[in-house]
mmCIF file of C-alpha atoms in Angstrom:
data_model
loop_
_atom_site.group_PDB
_atom_site.id
_atom_site.type_symbol
_atom_site.label_atom_id
_atom_site.label_comp_id
_atom_site.label_asym_id
_atom_site.label_seq_id
_atom_site.Cartn_x
_atom_site.Cartn_y
_atom_site.Cartn_z
ATOM 1 C CA UNK B 830 40.144 -36.863 59.443
ATOM 2 C CA UNK B 831 38.469 -34.007 57.630
ATOM 3 C CA UNK B 832 35.179 -32.375 58.786
ATOM 4 C CA UNK B 833 33.319 -30.437 56.034
ATOM 5 C CA UNK B 834 30.716 -27.800 57.043
ATOM 6 C CA UNK B 835 28.243 -26.134 54.687
ATOM 7 C CA UNK B 836 25.191 -23.920 54.755
ATOM 8 C CA UNK B 837 22.096 -24.902 52.795
ATOM 9 C CA UNK B 838 21.377 -23.582 49.277
ATOM 10 C CA UNK B 839 19.458 -20.452 48.498
ATOM 11 C CA UNK B 840 15.886 -20.364 49.690
ATOM 12 C CA UNK B 841 12.869 -18.214 48.450
ATOM 13 C CA UNK B 842 12.636 -14.497 49.085
ATOM 14 C CA UNK B 843 11.285 -13.591 52.457
ATOM 15 C CA UNK B 844 8.087 -12.053 51.031
ATOM 16 C CA UNK B 845 7.194 -15.499 49.914
ATOM 17 C CA UNK B 846 7.059 -17.001 53.231
ATOM 18 C CA UNK B 847 7.953 -14.713 56.092
ATOM 19 C CA UNK B 848 11.413 -13.863 57.602
ATOM 20 C CA UNK B 849 14.103 -14.997 55.158
ATOM 21 C CA UNK B 850 16.831 -15.418 57.740
ATOM 22 C CA UNK B 851 14.841 -16.931 60.614
ATOM 23 C CA UNK B 852 11.624 -18.404 58.942
ATOM 24 C CA UNK B 853 8.677 -19.644 60.900
ATOM 25 C CA UNK B 854 8.009 -22.175 58.111
ATOM 26 C CA UNK B 855 10.228 -24.628 56.341
ATOM 27 C CA UNK B 856 10.702 -23.287 52.776
ATOM 28 C CA UNK B 857 12.340 -25.331 49.993
ATOM 29 C CA UNK B 858 15.346 -24.427 47.983
ATOM 30 C CA UNK B 859 15.040 -22.206 44.869
ATOM 31 C CA UNK B 860 16.334 -23.326 41.502
ATOM 32 C CA UNK B 861 19.577 -21.548 42.257
ATOM 33 C CA UNK B 862 19.732 -23.188 45.580
ATOM 34 C CA UNK B 863 19.487 -26.588 44.064
ATOM 35 C CA UNK B 864 22.121 -25.694 41.472
ATOM 36 C CA UNK B 865 24.447 -24.459 44.257
ATOM 37 C CA UNK B 866 23.978 -27.789 46.075
ATOM 38 C CA UNK B 867 24.665 -29.726 42.814
ATOM 39 C CA UNK B 868 27.966 -27.900 42.279
ATOM 40 C CA UNK B 869 28.929 -28.693 45.917
ATOM 41 C CA UNK B 870 28.048 -32.273 45.364
ATOM 42 C CA UNK B 871 30.096 -32.500 42.216
ATOM 43 C CA UNK B 872 33.129 -31.119 44.126
ATOM 44 C CA UNK B 873 32.702 -33.493 46.995
ATOM 45 C CA UNK B 874 32.494 -36.396 44.662
ATOM 46 C CA UNK B 875 35.605 -35.051 42.810
ATOM 47 C CA UNK B 876 37.664 -35.119 45.954
ATOM 48 C CA UNK B 877 36.402 -38.620 46.774
ATOM 49 C CA UNK B 878 34.092 -37.870 49.791
ATOM 50 C CA UNK B 879 31.604 -40.605 50.601
ATOM 51 C CA UNK B 880 31.088 -40.048 54.356
ATOM 52 C CA UNK B 881 27.876 -39.318 56.356
ATOM 53 C CA UNK B 882 26.039 -35.945 56.037
ATOM 54 C CA UNK B 883 24.825 -34.803 59.506
ATOM 55 C CA UNK B 884 22.047 -32.535 58.530
ATOM 56 C CA UNK B 885 19.607 -30.146 60.112
ATOM 57 C CA UNK B 886 16.098 -31.644 59.834
ATOM 58 C CA UNK B 887 14.699 -28.542 58.043
ATOM 59 C CA UNK B 888 13.502 -29.039 54.419
ATOM 60 C CA UNK B 889 16.108 -26.665 52.942
ATOM 61 C CA UNK B 890 19.027 -28.447 54.577
ATOM 62 C CA UNK B 891 17.674 -31.925 53.954
ATOM 63 C CA UNK B 892 17.149 -31.007 50.266
ATOM 64 C CA UNK B 893 20.668 -29.636 50.071
ATOM 65 C CA UNK B 894 22.056 -32.841 51.604
ATOM 66 C CA UNK B 895 19.932 -35.058 49.218
ATOM 67 C CA UNK B 896 21.408 -33.400 46.214
ATOM 68 C CA UNK B 897 24.921 -33.790 47.475
ATOM 69 C CA UNK B 898 24.225 -37.476 48.421
ATOM 70 C CA UNK B 899 22.997 -38.077 44.874
ATOM 71 C CA UNK B 900 26.594 -37.233 43.731
ATOM 72 C CA UNK B 901 28.551 -38.865 46.550
ATOM 73 C CA UNK B 902 26.440 -41.881 47.584
ATOM 74 C CA UNK B 903 26.569 -40.697 51.185
ATOM 75 C CA UNK B 904 23.994 -41.496 53.944
ATOM 76 C CA UNK B 905 22.114 -38.539 55.443
ATOM 77 C CA UNK B 906 21.641 -38.485 59.178
ATOM 78 C CA UNK B 907 19.045 -35.983 60.406
ATOM 79 C CA UNK B 908 20.803 -34.129 63.242
ATOM 80 C CA UNK B 909 18.948 -31.914 65.722
ATOM 81 C CA UNK B 910 21.819 -29.878 66.940
ATOM 82 C CA UNK B 911 22.461 -28.534 63.397
ATOM 83 C CA UNK B 912 18.911 -26.978 63.318
ATOM 84 C CA UNK B 913 18.164 -23.266 62.749
ATOM 85 C CA UNK B 914 18.300 -20.529 65.428
ATOM 86 C CA UNK B 915 14.867 -19.525 66.487
ATOM 87 C CA UNK B 916 15.136 -15.710 67.258
ATOM 88 C CA UNK B 917 11.494 -14.772 67.675
ATOM 89 C CA UNK B 918 9.315 -15.811 70.635
ATOM 90 C CA UNK B 919 6.364 -16.600 68.364
ATOM 91 C CA UNK B 920 8.329 -18.979 66.071
ATOM 92 C CA UNK B 921 8.383 -22.000 68.375
ATOM 93 C CA UNK B 922 4.639 -21.991 68.768
ATOM 94 C CA UNK B 923 3.961 -21.942 65.065
ATOM 95 C CA UNK B 924 6.737 -24.006 63.503
ATOM 96 C CA UNK B 925 5.963 -27.837 63.082
ATOM 97 C CA UNK B 926 8.888 -29.682 61.589
ATOM 98 C CA UNK B 927 8.905 -33.038 59.748
ATOM 99 C CA UNK B 928 8.880 -36.255 61.753
ATOM 100 C CA UNK B 929 11.571 -38.853 61.012
ATOM 101 C CA UNK B 930 9.031 -40.969 59.054
ATOM 102 C CA UNK B 931 8.194 -37.980 56.822
ATOM 103 C CA UNK B 932 11.843 -37.203 56.281
ATOM 104 C CA UNK B 933 12.727 -40.844 55.417
ATOM 105 C CA UNK B 934 9.783 -40.946 52.949
ATOM 106 C CA UNK B 935 10.689 -37.704 51.235
ATOM 107 C CA UNK B 936 14.488 -38.152 51.114
ATOM 108 C CA UNK B 937 15.824 -41.469 49.863
ATOM 109 C CA UNK B 938 19.410 -41.198 51.126
ATOM 110 C CA UNK B 939 18.395 -40.969 54.750
ATOM 111 C CA UNK B 940 20.095 -43.573 56.848
ATOM 112 C CA UNK B 941 17.481 -46.256 57.740
ATOM 113 C CA UNK B 942 19.079 -46.744 61.195
ATOM 114 C CA UNK B 943 18.859 -42.970 61.868
ATOM 115 C CA UNK B 944 16.937 -41.747 64.973
ATOM 116 C CA UNK B 945 15.382 -38.294 65.523
ATOM 117 C CA UNK B 946 13.549 -37.232 68.653
ATOM 118 C CA UNK B 947 10.299 -35.280 68.133
ATOM 119 C CA UNK B 948 9.964 -32.406 68.434
ATOM 120 C CA UNK B 949 13.547 -31.828 67.608
ATOM 121 C CA UNK B 950 13.414 -28.075 67.791
ATOM 122 C CA UNK B 951 13.605 -25.898 70.928
ATOM 123 C CA UNK B 952 10.380 -24.984 72.905
ATOM 124 C CA UNK B 953 11.809 -21.421 73.262
ATOM 125 C CA UNK B 954 13.744 -18.894 71.256
ATOM 126 C CA UNK B 955 17.572 -19.131 70.952
ATOM 127 C CA UNK B 956 20.392 -16.749 71.529
ATOM 128 C CA UNK B 957 23.639 -17.026 69.654
ATOM 129 C CA UNK B 958 25.255 -18.350 72.771
ATOM 130 C CA UNK B 959 22.510 -20.996 72.961
ATOM 131 C CA UNK B 960 23.390 -22.084 69.448
ATOM 132 C CA UNK B 961 27.156 -22.271 70.209
ATOM 133 C CA UNK B 962 26.559 -24.373 73.253
ATOM 134 C CA UNK B 963 24.046 -26.685 71.458
ATOM 135 C CA UNK B 964 26.420 -27.238 68.459
ATOM 136 C CA UNK B 965 29.619 -27.694 70.393
ATOM 137 C CA UNK B 966 27.948 -30.150 72.884
ATOM 138 C CA UNK B 967 26.286 -32.096 69.979
ATOM 139 C CA UNK B 968 29.530 -32.396 68.060
ATOM 140 C CA UNK B 969 31.338 -33.679 71.162
ATOM 141 C CA UNK B 970 28.652 -36.281 71.984
ATOM 142 C CA UNK B 971 28.633 -37.364 68.341
ATOM 143 C CA UNK B 972 32.393 -37.803 68.410
ATOM 144 C CA UNK B 973 32.701 -38.669 64.597
ATOM 145 C CA UNK B 974 35.485 -41.097 63.781
ATOM 146 C CA UNK B 975 35.491 -40.632 60.015
ATOM 147 C CA UNK B 976 35.398 -37.974 57.402
ATOM 148 C CA UNK B 977 31.926 -36.304 57.599
ATOM 149 C CA UNK B 978 29.949 -33.313 56.410
ATOM 150 C CA UNK B 979 27.673 -31.136 58.400
ATOM 151 C CA UNK B 980 24.803 -29.394 56.599
ATOM 152 C CA UNK B 981 23.296 -26.546 58.623
ATOM 153 C CA UNK B 982 22.286 -22.908 58.668
ATOM 154 C CA UNK B 983 23.959 -19.546 58.931
ATOM 155 C CA UNK B 984 23.947 -19.793 62.737
ATOM 156 C CA UNK B 985 24.508 -23.462 63.358
ATOM 157 C CA UNK B 986 27.144 -23.881 60.574
ATOM 158 C CA UNK B 987 28.840 -20.697 61.636
ATOM 159 C CA UNK B 988 29.122 -21.724 65.259
ATOM 160 C CA UNK B 989 30.336 -25.170 64.426
ATOM 161 C CA UNK B 990 33.077 -23.608 62.279
ATOM 162 C CA UNK B 991 33.854 -21.318 65.348
ATOM 163 C CA UNK B 992 33.921 -24.313 67.727
ATOM 164 C CA UNK B 993 36.259 -26.334 65.435
ATOM 165 C CA UNK B 994 38.513 -23.304 65.415
ATOM 166 C CA UNK B 995 38.925 -23.249 61.606
ATOM 167 C CA UNK B 996 41.343 -20.409 60.809
ATOM 168 C CA UNK B 997 39.367 -17.340 59.643
ATOM 169 C CA UNK B 998 40.039 -15.461 56.422
ATOM 170 C CA UNK B 999 39.001 -11.824 56.463
ATOM 171 C CA UNK B 1000 36.448 -10.520 53.908
ATOM 172 C CA UNK B 1001 34.477 -13.768 53.558
ATOM 173 C CA UNK B 1002 30.889 -14.492 54.357
ATOM 174 C CA UNK B 1003 29.076 -17.676 55.167
ATOM 175 C CA UNK B 1004 27.389 -18.083 51.697
ATOM 176 C CA UNK B 1005 24.956 -20.684 50.629
ATOM 177 C CA UNK B 1006 26.758 -23.903 49.882
ATOM 178 C CA UNK B 1007 30.097 -22.411 50.776
ATOM 179 C CA UNK B 1008 32.583 -24.999 52.139
ATOM 180 C CA UNK B 1009 34.663 -24.906 55.348
ATOM 181 C CA UNK B 1010 37.020 -27.800 56.170
ATOM 182 C CA UNK B 1011 38.875 -28.729 59.235
ATOM 183 C CA UNK B 1012 41.784 -31.087 58.429
ATOM 184 C CA UNK B 1013 42.699 -32.597 61.864
ATOM 185 C CA UNK B 1014 45.963 -34.005 60.558
ATOM 186 C CA UNK B 1015 47.162 -30.851 58.832
ATOM 187 C CA UNK B 1016 45.302 -27.620 59.770
ATOM 188 C CA UNK B 1017 47.041 -25.771 56.991
ATOM 189 C CA UNK B 1018 44.805 -27.592 54.537
ATOM 190 C CA UNK B 1019 41.658 -26.170 56.214
ATOM 191 C CA UNK B 1020 39.323 -23.955 54.362
ATOM 192 C CA UNK B 1021 37.100 -21.064 55.592
ATOM 193 C CA UNK B 1022 33.865 -19.995 53.824
ATOM 194 C CA UNK B 1023 35.303 -21.171 50.530
ATOM 195 C CA UNK B 1024 33.216 -20.755 47.317
ATOM 196 C CA UNK B 1025 35.741 -21.745 44.652
ATOM 197 C CA UNK B 1026 33.500 -24.652 43.587
ATOM 198 C CA UNK B 1027 30.624 -22.188 42.756
ATOM 199 C CA UNK B 1028 30.444 -19.977 39.672
ATOM 200 C CA UNK B 1029 30.776 -16.319 40.750
ATOM 201 C CA UNK B 1030 27.190 -15.583 39.744
ATOM 202 C CA UNK B 1031 25.959 -18.367 42.036
ATOM 203 C CA UNK B 1032 27.699 -16.970 45.248
ATOM 204 C CA UNK B 1033 25.390 -15.362 47.771
ATOM 205 C CA UNK B 1034 23.570 -15.304 51.015
ATOM 206 C CA UNK B 1035 20.011 -16.257 50.205
ATOM 207 C CA UNK B 1036 18.630 -13.255 48.135
ATOM 208 C CA UNK B 1037 21.790 -11.118 48.463
ATOM 209 C CA UNK B 1038 24.237 -12.067 45.631
ATOM 210 C CA UNK B 1039 27.862 -11.305 45.812
ATOM 211 C CA UNK B 1040 27.993 -10.197 42.255
ATOM 212 C CA UNK B 1041 25.330 -7.579 42.838
ATOM 213 C CA UNK B 1042 27.222 -6.238 45.965
ATOM 214 C CA UNK B 1043 30.427 -6.078 43.971
ATOM 215 C CA UNK B 1044 28.768 -4.383 41.053
ATOM 216 C CA UNK B 1045 27.297 -1.725 43.224
ATOM 217 C CA UNK B 1046 30.588 -1.118 44.918
ATOM 218 C CA UNK B 1047 32.362 -0.808 41.550
ATOM 219 C CA UNK B 1048 29.767 1.751 40.311
ATOM 220 C CA UNK B 1049 30.562 3.923 43.312
ATOM 221 C CA UNK B 1050 34.374 3.516 42.857
ATOM 222 C CA UNK B 1051 34.188 4.373 39.143
ATOM 223 C CA UNK B 1052 31.962 7.435 39.767
ATOM 224 C CA UNK B 1053 34.565 8.583 42.242
ATOM 225 C CA UNK B 1054 37.347 7.998 39.756
ATOM 226 C CA UNK B 1055 41.045 7.119 40.301
ATOM 227 C CA UNK B 1056 43.445 9.831 41.243
ATOM 228 C CA UNK B 1057 46.639 9.439 39.219
ATOM 229 C CA UNK B 1058 49.258 12.119 39.729
ATOM 230 C CA UNK B 1059 49.800 14.362 36.772
ATOM 231 C CA UNK B 1060 53.557 13.889 37.114
ATOM 232 C CA UNK B 1061 53.031 10.180 36.498
ATOM 233 C CA UNK B 1062 50.416 10.441 33.714
ATOM 234 C CA UNK B 1063 52.289 13.243 31.821
ATOM 235 C CA UNK B 1064 55.786 11.793 32.203
ATOM 236 C CA UNK B 1065 57.669 10.541 29.132
ATOM 237 C CA UNK B 1066 59.858 8.315 31.251
ATOM 238 C CA UNK B 1067 59.607 4.566 30.639
ATOM 239 C CA UNK B 1068 56.633 3.411 32.779
ATOM 240 C CA UNK B 1069 55.811 0.042 34.194
ATOM 241 C CA UNK B 1070 52.435 -0.977 35.669
ATOM 242 C CA UNK B 1071 52.218 -4.090 37.954
ATOM 243 C CA UNK B 1072 48.887 -5.719 38.579
ATOM 244 C CA UNK B 1073 47.718 -9.160 39.620
ATOM 245 C CA UNK B 1074 44.943 -11.248 41.095
ATOM 246 C CA UNK B 1075 42.206 -9.269 39.102
ATOM 247 C CA UNK B 1076 38.640 -10.413 39.666
ATOM 248 C CA UNK B 1077 36.347 -9.769 36.708
ATOM 249 C CA UNK B 1078 34.203 -7.157 38.560
ATOM 250 C CA UNK B 1079 37.334 -5.030 38.944
ATOM 251 C CA UNK B 1080 38.219 -4.851 35.258
ATOM 252 C CA UNK B 1081 36.646 -1.346 34.815
ATOM 253 C CA UNK B 1082 38.976 -0.085 37.535
ATOM 254 C CA UNK B 1083 42.081 -1.574 35.929
ATOM 255 C CA UNK B 1084 41.024 -0.278 32.551
ATOM 256 C CA UNK B 1085 40.769 3.243 33.787
ATOM 257 C CA UNK B 1086 44.057 2.935 35.666
ATOM 258 C CA UNK B 1087 45.759 1.817 32.494
ATOM 259 C CA UNK B 1088 44.157 4.611 30.525
ATOM 260 C CA UNK B 1089 45.386 7.284 33.056
ATOM 261 C CA UNK B 1090 48.927 5.844 33.748
ATOM 262 C CA UNK B 1091 49.677 5.126 29.989
ATOM 263 C CA UNK B 1092 52.199 2.386 30.833
ATOM 264 C CA UNK B 1093 54.849 1.241 28.321
ATOM 265 C CA UNK B 1094 55.183 -2.111 30.114
ATOM 266 C CA UNK B 1095 52.396 -4.050 31.862
ATOM 267 C CA UNK B 1096 53.200 -7.014 34.176
ATOM 268 C CA UNK B 1097 50.346 -9.186 35.369
ATOM 269 C CA UNK B 1098 51.499 -11.725 37.969
ATOM 270 C CA UNK B 1099 48.624 -14.112 37.569
ATOM 271 C CA UNK B 1100 45.076 -15.119 38.548
ATOM 272 C CA UNK B 1101 43.775 -13.096 35.689
ATOM 273 C CA UNK B 1102 40.128 -13.900 36.598
ATOM 274 C CA UNK B 1103 40.762 -14.282 40.342
ATOM 275 C CA UNK B 1104 37.181 -15.255 41.417
ATOM 276 C CA UNK B 1105 37.295 -18.299 38.999
ATOM 277 C CA UNK B 1106 39.587 -21.074 40.237
ATOM 278 C CA UNK B 1107 39.951 -22.737 36.857
ATOM 279 C CA UNK B 1108 43.475 -24.057 37.637
ATOM 280 C CA UNK B 1109 42.127 -26.297 40.494
ATOM 281 C CA UNK B 1110 38.341 -26.501 40.184
ATOM 282 C CA UNK B 1111 36.348 -28.771 37.768
ATOM 283 C CA UNK B 1112 33.660 -27.219 35.612
ATOM 284 C CA UNK B 1113 35.052 -23.710 35.634
ATOM 285 C CA UNK B 1114 36.745 -23.409 32.250
ATOM 286 C CA UNK B 1115 33.913 -21.722 30.409
ATOM 287 C CA UNK B 1116 33.378 -19.057 33.078
ATOM 288 C CA UNK B 1117 37.210 -18.593 33.224
ATOM 289 C CA UNK B 1118 37.442 -18.067 29.500
ATOM 290 C CA UNK B 1119 34.742 -15.475 29.342
ATOM 291 C CA UNK B 1120 36.506 -13.288 31.953
ATOM 292 C CA UNK B 1121 39.952 -14.014 30.352
ATOM 293 C CA UNK B 1122 38.687 -12.526 27.061
ATOM 294 C CA UNK B 1123 37.613 -9.326 28.759
ATOM 295 C CA UNK B 1124 40.939 -8.736 30.535
ATOM 296 C CA UNK B 1125 42.920 -9.818 27.417
ATOM 297 C CA UNK B 1126 40.997 -7.160 25.422
ATOM 298 C CA UNK B 1127 41.836 -4.521 28.087
ATOM 299 C CA UNK B 1128 45.555 -5.412 27.888
ATOM 300 C CA UNK B 1129 45.580 -5.598 24.097
ATOM 301 C CA UNK B 1130 44.078 -2.084 23.801
ATOM 302 C CA UNK B 1131 46.318 -0.624 26.622
ATOM 303 C CA UNK B 1132 48.902 0.892 24.248
ATOM 304 C CA UNK B 1133 51.679 -0.908 26.188
ATOM 305 C CA UNK B 1134 54.737 -1.859 24.057
ATOM 306 C CA UNK B 1135 55.439 -4.924 26.169
ATOM 307 C CA UNK B 1136 53.125 -7.064 28.176
ATOM 308 C CA UNK B 1137 54.163 -9.934 30.508
ATOM 309 C CA UNK B 1138 51.918 -12.509 32.193
ATOM 310 C CA UNK B 1139 52.930 -15.087 34.871
ATOM 311 C CA UNK B 1140 50.099 -17.517 35.051
ATOM 312 C CA UNK B 1141 48.819 -18.163 38.605
ATOM 313 C CA UNK B 1142 47.506 -21.293 40.232
ATOM 314 C CA UNK B 1143 43.954 -20.297 39.202
ATOM 315 C CA UNK B 1144 44.793 -19.725 35.474
ATOM 316 C CA UNK B 1145 44.881 -21.865 32.413
ATOM 317 C CA UNK B 1146 48.127 -21.033 30.575
ATOM 318 C CA UNK B 1147 46.984 -22.502 27.240
ATOM 319 C CA UNK B 1148 43.905 -20.215 27.214
ATOM 320 C CA UNK B 1149 46.073 -17.207 28.068
ATOM 321 C CA UNK B 1150 48.322 -17.922 25.017
ATOM 322 C CA UNK B 1151 45.166 -18.376 22.927
ATOM 323 C CA UNK B 1152 43.418 -15.121 23.906
ATOM 324 C CA UNK B 1153 46.547 -12.998 24.638
ATOM 325 C CA UNK B 1154 49.040 -13.956 21.898
ATOM 326 C CA UNK B 1155 50.431 -10.439 22.110
ATOM 327 C CA UNK B 1156 51.711 -11.142 25.737
ATOM 328 C CA UNK B 1157 54.898 -12.887 26.743
ATOM 329 C CA UNK B 1158 53.760 -15.799 29.073
ATOM 330 C CA UNK B 1159 56.508 -16.465 31.612
ATOM 331 C CA UNK B 1160 57.155 -19.330 34.000
ATOM 332 C CA UNK B 1161 57.351 -18.521 37.758
ATOM 333 C CA UNK B 1162 60.844 -17.577 38.807
ATOM 334 C CA UNK B 1163 61.833 -16.040 35.426
ATOM 335 C CA UNK B 1164 64.513 -13.393 35.493
ATOM 336 C CA UNK B 1165 64.382 -10.472 33.042
ATOM 337 C CA UNK B 1166 65.567 -6.906 32.542
ATOM 338 C CA UNK B 1167 62.896 -4.181 32.815
ATOM 339 C CA UNK B 1168 64.066 -0.704 32.091
ATOM 340 C CA UNK B 1169 67.652 -1.827 32.984
ATOM 341 C CA UNK B 1170 66.605 -3.291 36.380
ATOM 342 C CA UNK B 1171 67.224 -6.981 36.980
ATOM 343 C CA UNK B 1172 63.810 -8.460 38.045
ATOM 344 C CA UNK B 1173 62.443 -11.922 39.048
ATOM 345 C CA UNK B 1174 58.862 -12.516 38.343
ATOM 346 C CA UNK B 1175 56.562 -15.154 39.798
ATOM 347 C CA UNK B 1176 52.978 -15.726 40.870
ATOM 348 C CA UNK B 1177 53.657 -16.230 44.626
ATOM 349 C CA UNK B 1178 56.461 -15.072 46.890
ATOM 350 C CA UNK B 1179 57.562 -18.627 47.703
ATOM 351 C CA UNK B 1180 58.112 -19.404 44.046
ATOM 352 C CA UNK B 1181 61.023 -16.819 43.918
ATOM 353 C CA UNK B 1182 64.442 -18.376 43.895
ATOM 354 C CA UNK B 1183 66.635 -16.387 41.491
ATOM 355 C CA UNK B 1184 68.270 -13.401 43.116
ATOM 356 C CA UNK B 1185 67.574 -10.003 41.594
ATOM 357 C CA UNK B 1186 67.195 -6.296 42.434
ATOM 358 C CA UNK B 1187 63.471 -6.276 42.170
ATOM 359 C CA UNK B 1188 60.892 -9.026 42.763
ATOM 360 C CA UNK B 1189 57.319 -9.082 41.359
ATOM 361 C CA UNK B 1190 54.529 -11.482 42.425
ATOM 362 C CA UNK B 1191 51.077 -11.647 43.965
ATOM 363 C CA UNK B 1192 48.699 -14.469 45.113
ATOM 364 C CA UNK B 1193 48.616 -13.506 48.748
ATOM 365 C CA UNK B 1194 50.592 -12.454 51.805
ATOM 366 C CA UNK B 1195 50.256 -15.486 54.137
ATOM 367 C CA UNK B 1196 53.646 -16.429 55.392
ATOM 368 C CA UNK B 1197 55.382 -13.775 53.386
ATOM 369 C CA UNK B 1198 58.634 -12.595 55.303
ATOM 370 C CA UNK B 1199 59.074 -9.394 53.333
ATOM 371 C CA UNK B 1200 57.302 -6.100 54.305
ATOM 372 C CA UNK B 1201 56.781 -3.129 52.093
ATOM 373 C CA UNK B 1202 58.805 -0.888 54.527
ATOM 374 C CA UNK B 1203 61.823 -2.966 53.806
ATOM 375 C CA UNK B 1204 61.996 -1.853 50.184
ATOM 376 C CA UNK B 1205 65.074 0.254 49.198
ATOM 377 C CA UNK B 1206 64.538 1.951 45.801
ATOM 378 C CA UNK B 1207 68.300 1.864 45.292
ATOM 379 C CA UNK B 1208 68.625 -1.743 46.443
ATOM 380 C CA UNK B 1209 66.433 -4.796 46.872
ATOM 381 C CA UNK B 1210 62.572 -4.369 46.488
ATOM 382 C CA UNK B 1211 59.638 -6.709 46.663
ATOM 383 C CA UNK B 1212 56.299 -5.840 45.082
ATOM 384 C CA UNK B 1213 53.172 -7.989 45.783
ATOM 385 C CA UNK B 1214 50.106 -7.275 43.646
ATOM 386 C CA UNK B 1215 47.934 -8.082 46.703
ATOM 387 C CA UNK B 1216 49.433 -4.903 48.329
ATOM 388 C CA UNK B 1217 47.823 -3.067 45.420
ATOM 389 C CA UNK B 1218 48.686 -2.114 41.853
ATOM 390 C CA UNK B 1219 51.910 -0.167 41.335
ATOM 391 C CA UNK B 1220 53.322 2.174 38.636
ATOM 392 C CA UNK B 1221 56.920 2.966 38.282
ATOM 393 C CA UNK B 1222 58.916 5.626 36.436
ATOM 394 C CA UNK B 1223 61.782 3.266 35.873
ATOM 395 C CA UNK B 1224 64.692 5.599 35.087
ATOM 396 C CA UNK B 1225 64.000 7.508 38.348
ATOM 397 C CA UNK B 1226 63.018 4.279 40.189
ATOM 398 C CA UNK B 1227 59.925 6.152 41.436
ATOM 399 C CA UNK B 1228 56.972 4.234 42.737
ATOM 400 C CA UNK B 1229 53.300 5.226 42.679
ATOM 401 C CA UNK B 1230 51.049 3.039 44.754
ATOM 402 C CA UNK B 1231 47.263 2.492 44.288
ATOM 403 C CA UNK B 1232 44.686 0.608 46.210
ATOM 404 C CA UNK B 1233 43.138 -2.599 45.062
ATOM 405 C CA UNK B 1234 39.394 -1.861 44.410
ATOM 406 C CA UNK B 1235 38.438 -4.694 46.774
ATOM 407 C CA UNK B 1236 40.259 -2.821 49.623
ATOM 408 C CA UNK B 1237 38.764 0.621 49.036
ATOM 409 C CA UNK B 1238 36.404 2.030 51.613
ATOM 410 C CA UNK B 1239 33.235 3.459 50.392
#
C-alpha cells in the first residue's frame, strides 16, 4: 500500500483574515493555491491514484481535495484528526467550522456515507505534542487498507509524516501541495516533501515563495563574489571545470565561476535545470526548455573549446541537442580521455561500470560508497558534482574545489 500526504494549497495573506499560519477563520485558497492543487491532481491521476482523500474539514483543505478529486475521481472523507493546530487560546471560542451537511452541499466529491462529529475541532488550544498524539491515534483507528491520501495542514500533515516514519531529506520544507509518500512494500520508493510535480514558481509556504527566498540568497552570494585563486585563473595549463545538478536560480553563480576560472573544457554531468523534473514529470517541458536555453547560452559563451554534457534523469536529451548543438552529448558510462587522463563520465555513481583513472558524475550521494578523502591524485579519483563544482589544472592534476551555491552559509 501507499499513503500520500499533502498540505493544502496557498491561502490568502494574513492581513486579509488574521494569522496566516494559525487562522481563526476558514479562508479559501488563492488562485495560486487552486493551481497548485490542480497540478497535484494531474500527477495523482497520472500515477493511477483513485483512492479516498481523508481531509481536514477546513475550507482550504476541502477545496484542495475537491480539485484533486476532480482529476482522480476519488471520494473525499472529512477527517477530524487532520484538522489544523489551534495555538491561541482565543481561537476555539471564535472559530466555527462547517457542519457535515454544509460540507456535502459545497463539495460534490464528499462520500455520501461519511460521518463527522460536530464540533470537530478542539475546545482548547493545541500543542505540537497534542497534534502528534491526535494524528497518530486517528490513523491507527482508521487503519486504512488501501492506497489513500491525507490532506491536512502544516502541523497535521507534518506530524503524520513523522508518525509514518517517512525518511527525511534535508533542506526541504512542507510546502503547499507538496507530496510525501510512504510505500509500505518498498520504503525506498517513499518521498519526503517532494515538489517535483509543481513548477518552480509555484513552490512555497503560503505567502513565502521558494523562488523569492532563492533569489534573495543568490543576490547576497553574488554581492559577496566567488573567490577563485589567482594561480588558477591566471594559469595557462589545460583547465577543466566539472559542474552538475544546476538549478536555474544558481546560473549567475556558475556564469561568474566560468568567467573567473576560464576553463578550456567544461563537463556537465546532468540535470541542467535541476529544479524541473522534466525527465519524469508531466507538464514540465516548457519550464525546462526556458531554463535550458539560459544555461546553454552560458556554456556557449564560456570560451571553452570543448563542452561535454551527460543528460540526467531530469533532462530531455533531444532538447539539449537542440539548444546546445556545440556540446558533445554523452551517454552514461562513457569513457574518454581528458587532458591525457582516462575518465568515465555518468550522471549518477551507480551508472559507472567502465574502469578508469577518474570518474565524474553527480545526481546525489545516497548509497555512494566512495568518499572524497579516498581520492589519490596520482591514482583513482571520484568527483561528484553534488560535492560542489571543481576545477582542475590537468597537467599538474591539481584540484580546486568550490561550494555549491545551495550549500553556502549566509
